[in-house]
Tab-separated table of C-alpha atoms (C1' of nucleotides) in Angstrom:
chain	number	residue	atom	x	y	z
E	1	MET	CA	31.034	209.079	115.146
E	2	THR	CA	33.335	206.373	116.430
E	3	ALA	CA	35.075	203.559	114.654
E	4	THR	CA	33.288	200.311	115.483
E	5	ILE	CA	33.774	198.137	112.398
E	6	LEU	CA	36.367	195.377	112.757
E	7	HIS	CA	37.911	193.385	109.960
E	8	ALA	CA	39.721	190.274	111.151
E	9	ASP	CA	41.887	188.189	108.859
E	10	LEU	CA	43.901	185.098	109.805
E	11	ASP	CA	47.455	185.389	108.475
E	12	ALA	CA	48.542	182.903	105.772
E	13	PHE	CA	45.859	180.731	107.246
E	14	TYR	CA	46.449	177.228	105.853
E	15	ALA	CA	50.204	177.533	106.185
E	16	SER	CA	49.873	178.829	109.750
E	17	VAL	CA	47.746	175.821	110.655
E	18	GLU	CA	50.394	173.481	109.279
E	19	GLN	CA	53.066	175.266	111.319
E	20	LEU	CA	50.842	174.996	114.355
E	21	LEU	CA	50.305	171.252	113.907
E	22	ASP	CA	53.966	170.513	113.165
E	23	PRO	CA	56.360	172.729	115.143
E	24	SER	CA	59.304	171.661	112.977
E	25	LEU	CA	57.731	173.691	110.144
E	26	ARG	CA	57.720	176.945	112.072
E	27	GLY	CA	59.877	179.686	110.640
E	28	ARG	CA	60.395	177.725	107.433
E	29	PRO	CA	59.110	178.241	103.896
E	30	ILE	CA	56.255	175.842	103.339
E	31	ALA	CA	53.589	175.338	100.714
E	32	VAL	CA	50.353	173.425	101.097
E	33	GLY	CA	49.667	171.253	98.065
E	34	GLY	CA	51.823	169.509	95.524
E	35	GLY	CA	51.135	169.949	91.825
E	36	VAL	CA	49.617	173.290	92.644
E	37	VAL	CA	50.431	175.590	95.562
E	38	LEU	CA	47.212	176.016	97.528
E	39	ALA	CA	48.759	178.263	100.173
E	40	ALA	CA	52.195	179.521	101.195
E	41	SER	CA	53.728	180.613	104.495
E	42	TYR	CA	55.168	184.107	104.883
E	43	GLU	CA	58.641	182.603	104.685
E	44	ALA	CA	57.731	181.114	101.293
E	45	LYS	CA	55.995	184.257	100.079
E	46	ALA	CA	59.257	186.096	100.640
E	47	PHE	CA	60.659	184.033	97.767
E	48	GLY	CA	57.742	184.938	95.499
E	49	VAL	CA	55.776	181.743	96.056
E	50	ARG	CA	52.065	182.416	95.537
E	51	SER	CA	48.909	180.351	95.763
E	52	GLY	CA	47.777	178.972	92.426
E	53	MET	CA	51.352	178.584	91.283
E	54	GLN	CA	52.600	175.345	89.751
E	55	GLY	CA	54.564	173.325	92.287
E	56	ARG	CA	57.541	173.100	89.965
E	57	GLN	CA	57.761	176.826	89.529
E	58	ALA	CA	57.496	177.336	93.280
E	59	ARG	CA	60.414	174.990	93.854
E	60	GLU	CA	62.475	176.904	91.328
E	61	LEU	CA	61.834	180.129	93.195
E	62	CYS	CA	62.531	178.556	96.555
E	63	PRO	CA	64.606	175.351	96.442
E	64	GLN	CA	64.258	174.683	100.173
E	65	LEU	CA	60.465	174.936	99.982
E	66	ILE	CA	58.722	172.238	102.003
E	67	PHE	CA	55.522	170.830	100.543
E	68	VAL	CA	52.930	169.566	102.988
E	69	ARG	CA	49.694	167.777	102.311
E	70	GLY	CA	46.828	169.787	103.705
E	71	HIS	CA	44.941	169.057	106.924
E	72	PHE	CA	41.654	170.251	105.494
E	73	LYS	CA	39.467	169.236	108.406
E	74	ASP	CA	41.648	171.269	110.730
E	75	TYR	CA	41.356	174.322	108.493
E	76	GLN	CA	37.590	174.160	108.724
E	77	ARG	CA	37.649	173.529	112.463
E	78	LEU	CA	40.109	176.301	113.303
E	79	GLY	CA	38.531	178.781	110.886
E	80	ASP	CA	35.153	178.189	112.502
E	81	ALA	CA	36.684	178.499	115.974
E	82	ALA	CA	38.299	181.844	115.149
E	83	ILE	CA	35.028	183.254	113.833
E	84	LYS	CA	33.311	181.980	116.939
E	85	VAL	CA	35.714	183.973	119.110
E	86	ILE	CA	34.513	187.106	117.340
E	87	GLY	CA	30.939	185.949	117.823
E	88	ASP	CA	31.529	185.861	121.579
E	89	PHE	CA	31.712	189.664	121.489
E	90	THR	CA	28.941	190.536	119.052
E	91	PRO	CA	26.282	188.761	117.014
E	92	LEU	CA	26.878	191.209	114.150
E	93	VAL	CA	29.456	189.147	112.288
E	94	GLU	CA	29.666	188.922	108.512
E	95	ARG	CA	31.892	186.062	107.477
E	96	ILE	CA	33.583	186.628	104.138
E	97	SER	CA	35.478	183.378	103.777
E	98	ILE	CA	36.942	180.618	105.884
E	99	ASP	CA	39.532	182.923	107.441
E	100	GLU	CA	38.056	186.423	107.287
E	101	ALA	CA	35.140	188.340	108.803
E	102	PHE	CA	33.717	191.770	109.509
E	103	ALA	CA	32.102	192.625	112.829
E	104	ASP	CA	30.338	195.660	114.258
E	105	VAL	CA	30.999	196.141	117.972
E	106	ALA	CA	28.944	199.335	118.412
E	107	GLY	CA	26.446	197.556	120.643
E	108	CYS	CA	28.862	195.802	122.980
E	109	THR	CA	31.422	198.424	123.997
E	110	HIS	CA	29.654	198.869	127.349
E	111	LEU	CA	30.384	195.218	128.063
E	112	PHE	CA	33.858	194.776	126.648
E	113	GLY	CA	35.418	198.206	126.314
E	114	ALA	CA	36.469	200.311	123.350
E	115	PRO	CA	36.634	198.744	119.872
E	116	ALA	CA	40.439	198.766	120.015
E	117	GLU	CA	40.322	196.809	123.264
E	118	ILE	CA	37.899	194.304	121.773
E	119	ALA	CA	40.143	193.883	118.744
E	120	ALA	CA	43.132	193.294	121.008
E	121	ALA	CA	41.143	190.791	123.048
E	122	ILE	CA	40.110	188.888	119.922
E	123	ARG	CA	43.712	188.707	118.762
E	124	GLN	CA	44.848	187.565	122.187
E	125	ARG	CA	42.222	184.838	122.433
E	126	VAL	CA	42.841	183.507	118.915
E	127	ARG	CA	46.543	183.424	119.712
E	128	THR	CA	46.291	181.687	123.087
E	129	GLU	CA	43.286	179.439	122.507
E	130	LEU	CA	43.934	178.444	118.903
E	131	GLY	CA	47.625	179.220	118.448
E	132	LEU	CA	47.088	181.275	115.299
E	133	PRO	CA	48.129	184.789	114.247
E	134	ILE	CA	45.300	187.083	113.197
E	135	SER	CA	45.397	190.680	112.024
E	136	VAL	CA	42.628	193.133	112.798
E	137	GLY	CA	41.705	196.533	111.392
E	138	VAL	CA	39.309	198.893	113.171
E	139	ALA	CA	37.639	201.813	111.416
E	140	ARG	CA	34.396	203.620	110.792
E	141	THR	CA	33.627	201.805	107.510
E	142	LYS	CA	34.053	198.308	106.118
E	143	HIS	CA	36.355	199.472	103.385
E	144	LEU	CA	38.719	201.251	105.742
E	145	ALA	CA	38.647	198.433	108.295
E	146	LYS	CA	39.620	196.010	105.547
E	147	ILE	CA	42.478	198.216	104.414
E	148	ALA	CA	43.589	198.648	108.020
E	149	SER	CA	43.826	194.898	108.546
E	150	GLN	CA	45.913	194.584	105.364
E	151	VAL	CA	48.242	197.275	106.651
E	152	ALA	CA	48.366	195.522	110.025
E	153	LYS	CA	49.605	192.240	108.557
E	154	PRO	CA	51.328	190.164	109.653
E	155	ASP	CA	49.966	189.598	113.136
E	156	GLY	CA	49.083	193.208	113.877
E	157	LEU	CA	46.344	195.630	114.884
E	158	VAL	CA	45.643	198.974	113.221
E	159	VAL	CA	42.998	201.365	114.509
E	160	VAL	CA	42.019	204.247	112.234
E	161	ASP	CA	40.834	207.238	114.190
E	162	PRO	CA	37.852	208.925	112.510
E	163	ASP	CA	39.607	212.295	112.807
E	164	THR	CA	42.586	211.207	110.749
E	165	GLU	CA	41.109	208.660	108.381
E	166	LEU	CA	41.733	210.617	105.193
E	167	GLU	CA	45.361	211.244	106.140
E	168	PHE	CA	45.717	207.510	106.672
E	169	LEU	CA	43.888	206.555	103.484
E	170	HIS	CA	45.280	209.053	101.028
E	171	GLU	CA	48.918	208.117	101.245
E	172	LEU	CA	48.257	204.445	100.451
E	173	ALA	CA	48.615	202.856	97.014
E	174	VAL	CA	45.430	202.576	94.915
E	175	GLU	CA	45.650	198.814	94.584
E	176	LEU	CA	44.902	198.462	98.299
E	177	MET	CA	41.365	199.606	97.542
E	178	TRP	CA	38.574	197.111	97.234
E	179	GLY	CA	37.792	196.829	93.535
E	180	VAL	CA	41.148	197.916	92.143
E	181	GLY	CA	42.832	194.955	90.481
E	182	PRO	CA	45.546	194.740	87.842
E	183	VAL	CA	43.459	196.301	85.052
E	184	ALA	CA	42.140	199.260	87.019
E	185	LYS	CA	45.567	199.832	88.537
E	186	ALA	CA	47.153	199.986	85.087
E	187	ARG	CA	44.489	202.325	83.739
E	188	LEU	CA	44.837	204.635	86.700
E	189	ALA	CA	48.616	204.609	86.303
E	190	GLU	CA	48.167	205.829	82.730
E	191	ILE	CA	46.718	209.070	84.028
E	192	GLY	CA	49.305	209.300	86.770
E	193	VAL	CA	47.136	208.087	89.646
E	194	LEU	CA	49.164	205.908	92.003
E	195	THR	CA	47.841	206.756	95.449
E	196	ILE	CA	44.357	206.893	96.910
E	197	GLY	CA	44.905	210.599	97.562
E	198	GLN	CA	45.535	211.195	93.859
E	199	LEU	CA	42.455	209.138	93.066
E	200	ALA	CA	40.391	211.273	95.426
E	201	LYS	CA	41.430	214.419	93.579
E	202	THR	CA	40.608	212.988	90.145
E	203	PRO	CA	37.333	214.334	88.720
E	204	GLY	CA	34.427	211.885	88.753
E	205	TRP	CA	33.810	212.069	85.007
E	206	SER	CA	37.418	211.098	84.400
E	207	LEU	CA	37.130	208.001	86.579
E	208	GLU	CA	33.833	206.988	85.016
E	209	ARG	CA	35.262	207.293	81.537
E	210	LEU	CA	38.279	205.251	82.576
E	211	LEU	CA	36.588	202.511	84.592
E	212	GLY	CA	32.880	202.648	83.729
E	213	PRO	CA	30.010	204.381	85.528
E	214	ALA	CA	29.557	201.965	88.412
E	215	ALA	CA	33.226	201.398	89.227
E	216	GLY	CA	34.082	205.056	88.777
E	217	GLU	CA	31.410	206.233	91.140
E	218	LYS	CA	32.242	203.580	93.718
E	219	LEU	CA	35.952	204.292	93.767
E	220	ALA	CA	35.400	208.022	94.029
E	221	ALA	CA	33.205	207.463	97.072
E	222	LEU	CA	35.623	204.997	98.684
E	223	ALA	CA	38.556	207.363	98.168
E	224	TRP	CA	36.792	209.856	100.447
E	225	ASN	CA	35.861	207.024	102.786
E	226	ARG	CA	32.207	207.235	101.919
E	227	ASP	CA	31.370	203.543	102.066
E	228	PRO	CA	27.629	202.882	102.034
E	229	ARG	CA	27.911	199.131	102.586
E	230	GLN	CA	26.210	197.872	105.693
E	231	LEU	CA	27.274	194.787	107.569
E	232	LYS	CA	25.205	191.848	106.327
E	233	PRO	CA	25.338	189.029	108.873
E	234	HIS	CA	23.326	186.575	106.764
E	235	ARG	CA	24.128	186.619	103.084
E	236	ARG	CA	22.890	183.850	100.854
E	237	ALA	CA	24.865	182.665	97.870
E	238	ARG	CA	23.568	183.704	94.459
E	239	SER	CA	25.209	180.904	92.521
E	240	ALA	CA	26.998	177.610	92.987
E	241	GLY	CA	29.569	176.197	90.636
E	242	ALA	CA	32.531	173.923	90.144
E	243	GLN	CA	35.360	173.731	87.702
E	244	SER	CA	38.163	171.406	86.800
E	245	ALA	CA	41.420	172.152	85.042
E	246	ILE	CA	42.144	169.009	83.071
E	247	GLY	CA	45.522	169.752	81.510
E	248	ARG	CA	45.500	169.577	77.735
E	249	LYS	CA	42.933	167.067	76.559
E	250	PRO	CA	41.262	166.421	73.207
E	251	ALA	CA	37.794	167.930	72.909
E	252	GLU	CA	36.037	164.586	72.860
E	253	GLN	CA	33.029	163.022	74.503
E	254	GLN	CA	35.008	160.533	76.582
E	255	VAL	CA	36.889	163.407	78.178
E	256	ILE	CA	33.996	165.805	78.512
E	257	ARG	CA	31.221	163.563	79.743
E	258	PRO	CA	32.795	162.126	82.902
E	259	THR	CA	34.219	165.497	83.876
E	260	LEU	CA	30.873	167.236	83.536
E	261	LEU	CA	29.137	164.450	85.426
E	262	HIS	CA	31.571	164.835	88.310
E	263	LEU	CA	31.125	168.617	88.394
E	264	ALA	CA	27.349	168.351	88.115
E	265	ASP	CA	27.317	165.768	90.880
E	266	ARG	CA	29.147	168.058	93.287
E	267	ILE	CA	26.997	171.083	92.497
E	268	ALA	CA	23.636	169.342	92.398
E	269	ALA	CA	24.252	167.601	95.724
E	270	ARG	CA	24.884	171.002	97.332
E	271	LEU	CA	21.748	172.452	95.786
E	272	ARG	CA	19.649	169.541	96.994
E	273	ALA	CA	21.112	169.665	100.471
E	274	LYS	CA	19.877	173.239	100.901
E	275	SER	CA	16.759	172.905	98.757
E	276	ARG	CA	17.999	175.617	96.438
E	277	PRO	CA	17.627	174.479	92.840
E	278	GLY	CA	18.558	176.992	90.156
E	279	ARG	CA	17.146	178.103	86.823
E	280	THR	CA	20.248	179.216	84.925
E	281	VAL	CA	23.015	176.825	83.926
E	282	THR	CA	26.273	178.307	82.657
E	283	VAL	CA	29.132	176.372	81.199
E	284	ARG	CA	32.673	177.535	80.558
E	285	VAL	CA	35.115	175.903	78.201
E	286	ARG	CA	38.746	176.917	78.208
E	287	PHE	CA	40.711	175.922	75.166
E	288	GLY	CA	44.341	174.941	74.772
E	289	ASP	CA	45.341	178.559	74.218
E	290	LEU	CA	43.729	179.489	77.580
E	291	ASN	CA	40.999	181.524	75.923
E	292	SER	CA	37.609	180.632	77.289
E	293	VAL	CA	34.021	180.831	76.153
E	294	THR	CA	30.803	180.619	78.155
E	295	ARG	CA	27.346	179.437	77.233
E	296	SER	CA	24.235	179.583	79.371
E	297	VAL	CA	20.583	178.717	79.328
E	298	THR	CA	17.757	179.801	81.588
E	299	LEU	CA	15.005	177.296	82.260
E	300	ARG	CA	11.392	177.882	83.152
E	301	ALA	CA	11.706	175.734	86.245
E	302	PRO	CA	14.685	175.307	88.577
E	303	ILE	CA	16.642	172.060	88.691
E	304	SER	CA	18.878	170.242	91.151
E	305	ALA	CA	19.023	166.743	89.713
E	306	THR	CA	22.534	165.534	88.953
E	307	VAL	CA	21.871	163.829	85.652
E	308	MET	CA	19.712	166.619	84.340
E	309	LEU	CA	22.353	169.202	85.170
E	310	ALA	CA	25.053	167.085	83.569
E	311	LYS	CA	22.966	166.636	80.440
E	312	LEU	CA	22.231	170.333	80.059
E	313	ALA	CA	25.889	171.147	80.636
E	314	GLU	CA	26.910	168.662	78.005
E	315	GLU	CA	24.596	170.190	75.430
E	316	LEU	CA	25.959	173.649	76.183
E	317	VAL	CA	29.537	172.436	75.844
E	318	CYS	CA	28.669	170.776	72.550
E	319	ALA	CA	27.207	174.049	71.315
E	320	VAL	CA	30.399	175.848	72.271
E	321	LEU	CA	32.535	173.302	70.430
E	322	ALA	CA	30.289	173.471	67.378
E	323	ASP	CA	30.925	177.211	67.280
E	324	HIS	CA	34.683	176.714	67.560
E	325	PRO	CA	35.437	173.836	65.200
E	326	ASP	CA	39.126	174.716	65.025
E	327	GLU	CA	39.682	174.220	68.735
E	328	LYS	CA	40.863	170.651	69.241
E	329	ILE	CA	42.205	170.963	72.776
E	330	ILE	CA	40.393	171.901	75.966
E	331	SER	CA	42.099	172.696	79.261
E	332	LEU	CA	39.216	173.418	81.638
E	333	LEU	CA	35.522	172.758	82.069
E	334	ALA	CA	33.239	174.603	84.452
E	335	ILE	CA	29.571	174.530	85.400
E	336	SER	CA	27.725	177.148	87.404
E	337	VAL	CA	24.097	177.289	88.485
E	338	SER	CA	22.488	180.642	89.267
E	339	HIS	CA	19.060	182.165	89.720
E	340	LEU	CA	18.841	180.009	92.810
E	341	GLU	CA	15.457	179.588	94.382
E	342	GLU	CA	15.177	181.074	97.883
E	343	SER	CA	13.813	177.835	99.151
E	344	TRP	CA	12.099	175.121	97.249
E	345	ASP	CA	10.037	172.173	98.209
E	346	LEU	CA	11.866	169.288	96.627
E	347	GLU	CA	8.629	167.463	95.973
E	348	LEU	CA	7.630	170.182	93.549
E	349	GLU	CA	10.820	170.163	91.602
E	350	LEU	CA	10.467	166.805	89.987
E	351	PRO	CA	7.404	167.371	87.837
E	352	LEU	CA	8.403	170.903	86.957
E	353	GLY	CA	12.027	170.156	86.260
E	354	LEU	CA	11.297	167.110	84.221
E	355	GLU	CA	8.518	168.828	82.386
E	356	ASP	CA	11.199	170.981	80.943
E	357	GLU	CA	13.349	168.062	80.071
E	358	ALA	CA	10.417	166.209	78.634
E	359	ARG	CA	10.104	168.797	75.896
E	360	ARG	CA	13.568	168.094	74.693
E	361	PRO	CA	13.950	165.714	71.786
E	362	GLY	CA	15.238	162.276	72.632
E	363	SER	CA	15.002	162.583	76.388
E	364	ARG	CA	13.274	160.170	78.679
E	365	LEU	CA	11.212	161.210	81.592
E	366	GLY	CA	12.644	159.483	84.640
E	367	MET	CA	11.217	159.499	88.101
E	368	ALA	CA	13.908	156.997	88.931
E	369	ARG	CA	16.678	159.540	88.495
E	370	TRP	CA	15.409	161.885	91.124
E	371	THR	CA	14.727	159.044	93.514
E	372	ALA	CA	18.249	157.833	92.877
E	373	ASP	CA	19.718	161.259	93.699
E	374	CYS	CA	17.927	161.253	97.036
E	375	ALA	CA	19.147	157.766	97.798
E	376	VAL	CA	22.713	158.732	96.927
E	377	ASP	CA	22.504	161.810	99.169
E	378	LYS	CA	21.342	159.706	102.089
E	379	ILE	CA	24.040	157.106	101.696
E	380	ARG	CA	26.676	159.819	101.485
E	381	ASP	CA	25.301	161.390	104.640
E	382	ARG	CA	25.897	158.172	106.489
E	383	PHE	CA	28.977	156.702	104.880
E	384	GLY	CA	30.787	159.579	103.225
E	385	TRP	CA	31.001	161.081	99.784
E	386	ASP	CA	32.947	158.310	98.108
E	387	ALA	CA	30.757	155.518	99.409
E	388	ILE	CA	28.624	155.822	96.297
E	389	GLY	CA	28.437	157.811	93.117
E	390	TYR	CA	28.356	157.819	89.380
E	391	GLY	CA	30.993	155.269	88.475
E	392	SER	CA	32.303	157.050	85.441
E	393	ALA	CA	32.260	160.329	87.322
E	394	THR	CA	34.397	159.196	90.208
E	395	LEU	CA	36.879	157.232	88.140
E	396	GLY	CA	39.236	158.762	85.649
E	397	VAL	CA	38.523	162.334	86.619
E	398	SER	CA	41.703	164.257	87.217
E	399	ARG	CA	41.883	165.704	90.682
E	400	LEU	CA	44.595	168.276	90.584
E	401	VAL	CA	43.053	169.864	93.657
E	402	PRO	CA	41.557	167.599	96.319
E	403	ASP	CA	37.806	167.853	96.780
E	404	GLU	CA	38.271	168.512	100.509
E	405	PHE	CA	40.162	171.636	99.612
E	406	ARG	CA	37.455	172.755	97.199
E	407	LYS	CA	34.851	172.409	99.902
E	408	LEU	CA	36.647	174.984	102.045
E	409	ALA	CA	35.959	177.655	99.438
E	410	GLU	CA	32.287	176.841	99.039
E	411	LYS	CA	29.877	179.420	100.329
E	412	ASN	CA	26.844	178.418	102.313
E	413	LEU	CA	23.885	178.275	99.981
H	1	DT	C1'	53.718	186.231	84.238
H	2	DC	C1'	50.119	183.102	82.290
H	3	DT	C1'	48.252	179.701	87.246
H	4	DG	C1'	43.743	176.473	90.736
H	5	DG	C1'	38.961	176.849	92.386
H	6	DG	C1'	34.565	179.126	94.381
H	7	DG	C1'	32.405	183.169	94.194
H	8	DT	C1'	30.308	188.547	93.192
H	9	DC	C1'	29.152	192.336	90.380
H	10	DC	C1'	29.036	195.161	86.066
H	11	DT	C1'	28.344	196.044	81.041
H	12	DA	C1'	26.308	195.925	76.612
H	13	DG	C1'	23.237	194.321	73.194
H	14	DG	C1'	18.946	192.133	71.948
H	15	DA	C1'	14.168	190.451	72.724
H	16	DC	C1'	9.955	191.606	74.358
H	17	DC	C1'	6.287	194.200	76.791
H	18	DC	C1'	3.585	198.342	77.749
M	1	DT	C1'	1.952	201.759	60.194
M	2	DC	C1'	5.703	204.442	62.027
M	3	DT	C1'	8.225	206.841	65.842
M	4	DG	C1'	9.592	207.408	70.675
M	5	DG	C1'	10.445	205.915	75.443
M	6	DG	C1'	10.708	203.049	79.721
M	7	DG	C1'	11.324	198.683	81.957
M	8	DT	C1'	12.686	193.747	82.503
M	9	DC	C1'	14.832	189.564	81.301
M	10	DC	C1'	18.398	186.912	78.991
M	11	DT	C1'	23.139	186.112	77.180
M	12	DA	C1'	28.200	186.632	76.854
M	13	DG	C1'	32.158	188.536	78.499
M	14	DG	C1'	35.145	190.612	81.883
M	15	DA	C1'	37.171	192.491	86.294
M	16	DC	C1'	37.702	191.480	90.770
M	17	DC	C1'	37.794	189.087	95.429
M	18	DC	C1'	39.430	185.309	98.647
DNA sequence: TCTGGGGTCCTAGGACCC
DNA sequence: TCTGGGGTCCTAGGACCC
């Protein structure tokens, strides 16, 4: 058995792109964003600057921090180009996000050499052709390849020989494992488990009691490098959503309605573009105290119409607020659509979707709405997103994070 | 460390069916 | 009518990942 799984991960991707585009930023602490840090360079991370952090806090940690507005189109272009370099070696590529992918090179070693050589070649090409640092891990399983690339960062290559994989794995900290976050790490620490080796020696029943049956079993297997996950080149998304942190706002219709319409507009347009309407609509409301509550409904027929989604979301939010009459302040609204149809003939959706709506008291059956959605989609295709839209949705909606940035995180439906 | 946005998966209880 | 058991779907919440 040889190690043929690669995990490739661009280092501090957005920040590296900025340093590539503007040489005066190289070697300096920079943050992409403004009000919120969307990404930080290694130099900034050294000061404790993290993505998601408030800009003010980041500046306190690192007074010389340079804020740059993002070049979002370049992120997409260079991320795609890096993945394409990997694709030049093997078609078995599973892209995880804009800057990260797995690949299996088992079938192409006769053409390009050993997996380690292929990994080195990928790094070399991304460096010379794109000007970006990328770290690569090579191992027998996805889990170990992923850990290897983390260990390799920044700008490194780590190959885990199958004969010594447990020696490599067992001395690492548990939180490097896939699936061990802050909560699991703390629980494991309570029973004295700090390293993956200690985890491996912990009895299965103990892990399952601590972390639940599924997580316990998974971690036990991963600790012995038994990772059953296959590479999946074509994964389809199971849900599509959008959220907006709105600061502290009163829980009132004039705040809620335009925000939900904007979110619904973004989601529904994506669903329509891929003909993947969904049956379950979930809403999340976060209150002033940062506690949040969700509410969902599952329909008989899938929907992808903007107004219908917005209306359903609004009813769910109203139900949440009715259940929490003491909460006067909301700080975030989110909508997610799941139970996505594999593929759906749009022509069929209208009668079925509206049939559902038609049963609801006080609603009007509107062919015009669906026709309008299609017209809006077409105009946006030609003239851009902001060429047309729901007036109240585009105006007065706080955009803490630019929509172009949000798009980068969207999965292909 | 209380922070932004798009996702996945798991759990537990209840409804409902056979 | 009651008791038992298995399976599936829905809902709400939570941990985790990038």
